[in-house]
Coordinates of C-alpha atoms in Angstrom, one line a residue:
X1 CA 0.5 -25.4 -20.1
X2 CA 2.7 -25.2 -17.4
X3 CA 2.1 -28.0 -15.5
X4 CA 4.2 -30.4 -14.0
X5 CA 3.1 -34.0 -14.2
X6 CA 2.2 -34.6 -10.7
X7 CA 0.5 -31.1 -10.6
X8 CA -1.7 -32.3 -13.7
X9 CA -2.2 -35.5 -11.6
X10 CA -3.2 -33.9 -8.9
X11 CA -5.4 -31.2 -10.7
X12 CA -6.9 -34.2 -12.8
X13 CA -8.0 -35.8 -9.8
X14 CA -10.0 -32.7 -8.1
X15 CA -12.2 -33.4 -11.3
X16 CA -14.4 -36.2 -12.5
X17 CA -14.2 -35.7 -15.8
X18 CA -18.3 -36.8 -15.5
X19 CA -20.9 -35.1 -17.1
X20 CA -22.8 -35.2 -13.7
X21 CA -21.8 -34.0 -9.8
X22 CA -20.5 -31.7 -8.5
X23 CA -16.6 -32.0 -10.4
X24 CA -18.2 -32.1 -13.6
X25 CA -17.2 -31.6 -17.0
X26 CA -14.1 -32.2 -19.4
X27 CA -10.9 -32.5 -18.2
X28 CA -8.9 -29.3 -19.1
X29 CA -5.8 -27.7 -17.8
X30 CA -6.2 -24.3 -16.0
X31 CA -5.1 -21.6 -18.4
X32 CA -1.8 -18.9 -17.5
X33 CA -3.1 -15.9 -18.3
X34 CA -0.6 -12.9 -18.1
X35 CA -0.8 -10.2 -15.1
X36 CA -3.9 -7.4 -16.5
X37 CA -2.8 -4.2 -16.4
X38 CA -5.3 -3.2 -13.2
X39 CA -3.4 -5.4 -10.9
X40 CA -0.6 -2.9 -11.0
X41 CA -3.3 0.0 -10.1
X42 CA -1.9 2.5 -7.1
X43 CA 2.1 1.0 -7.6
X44 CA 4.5 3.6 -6.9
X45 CA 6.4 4.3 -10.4
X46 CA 10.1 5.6 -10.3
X47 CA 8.8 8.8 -12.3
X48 CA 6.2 9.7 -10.4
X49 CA 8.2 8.9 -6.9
X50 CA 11.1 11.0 -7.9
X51 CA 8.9 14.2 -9.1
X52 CA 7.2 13.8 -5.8
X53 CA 10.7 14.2 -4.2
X54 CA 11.2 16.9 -6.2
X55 CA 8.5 18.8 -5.1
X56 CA 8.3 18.1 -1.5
X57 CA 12.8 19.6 -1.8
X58 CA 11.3 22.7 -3.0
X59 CA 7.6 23.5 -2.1
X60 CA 8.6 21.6 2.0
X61 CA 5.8 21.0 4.4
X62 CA 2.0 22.2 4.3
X63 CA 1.0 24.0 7.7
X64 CA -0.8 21.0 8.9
X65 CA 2.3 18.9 8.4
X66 CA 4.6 21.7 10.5
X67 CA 1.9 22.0 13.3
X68 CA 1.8 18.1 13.4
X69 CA 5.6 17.5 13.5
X70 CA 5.7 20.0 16.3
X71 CA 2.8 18.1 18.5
X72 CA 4.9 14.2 17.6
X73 CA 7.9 16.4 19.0
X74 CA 6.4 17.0 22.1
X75 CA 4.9 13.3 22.7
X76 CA 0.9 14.5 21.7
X77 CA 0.3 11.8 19.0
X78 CA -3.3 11.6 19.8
X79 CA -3.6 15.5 19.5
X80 CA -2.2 15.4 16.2
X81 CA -4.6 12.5 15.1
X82 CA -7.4 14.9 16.1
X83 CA -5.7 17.8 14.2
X84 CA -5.2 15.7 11.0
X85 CA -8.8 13.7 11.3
X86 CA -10.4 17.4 11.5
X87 CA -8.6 19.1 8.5
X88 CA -8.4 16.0 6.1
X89 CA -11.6 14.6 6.9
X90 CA -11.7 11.1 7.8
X91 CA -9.7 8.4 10.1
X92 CA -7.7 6.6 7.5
X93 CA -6.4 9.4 6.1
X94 CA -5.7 11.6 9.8
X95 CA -3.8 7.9 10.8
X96 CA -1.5 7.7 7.6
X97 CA -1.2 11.8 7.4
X98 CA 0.3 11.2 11.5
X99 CA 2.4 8.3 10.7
X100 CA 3.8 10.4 7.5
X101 CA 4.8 13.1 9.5
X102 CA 6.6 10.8 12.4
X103 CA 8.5 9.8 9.4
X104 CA 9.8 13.1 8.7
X105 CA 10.4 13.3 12.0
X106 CA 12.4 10.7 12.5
X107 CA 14.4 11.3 9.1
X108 CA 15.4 14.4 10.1
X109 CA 16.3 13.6 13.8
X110 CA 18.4 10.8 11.7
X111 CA 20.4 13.5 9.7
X112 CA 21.5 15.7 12.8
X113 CA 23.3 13.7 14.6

């Protein structure tokens, strides 16, 4: 549908248009299906960010979060991975838990001076 000549040219000529080989078949145009709903799966939505915001203003940081700030203040990064790979479990989650708190970090050595 959305084609431009030279595209469909181009497009036209990947394919045979034979009923035999490996480019078989009728010549068609590749349909432009709209984006499905999944693709958008684990997005960030502005309601959800802002309650999150919300919450973290209020409720502030878990324990783990405070002892890990406190070890990235002091230069033990690995210590903290160790710390956050024990309590939460796996790797992937101990890395992004540790990079999440040298945010914080950083935010807030941002806003004192």
């Amino acid at each position: 549908a959305g084609y431009s000549p030279l595209e469909r040219r181009e497009a036209v000529r990947k394919m045979s248009g034979l009923a035999v080989g490996l480019k078989k078949g009728f010549l068609v145009e590749k349909r432009q299906l709209a984006p499905r709903p999944a693709s958008r799966k684990g997005k960030l939505g502005k309601h959800v960010k802002f309650v999150r915001e919300v919450i973290r203003e209020i409720a502030g940081y878990s324990p783990l979060e405070r002892r890990c700030i406190e070890l990235l203040r002091n230069g033990r990064d690995k210590r903290c991975l160790k710390l956050c790979k024990k309590r939460l479990g796996t790797h992937k989650r101990a890395k992004s838990k540790r990079e999440q708190c040298a945010v914080f970090l950083r935010t807030s050595q941002r806003k004192a001076k």
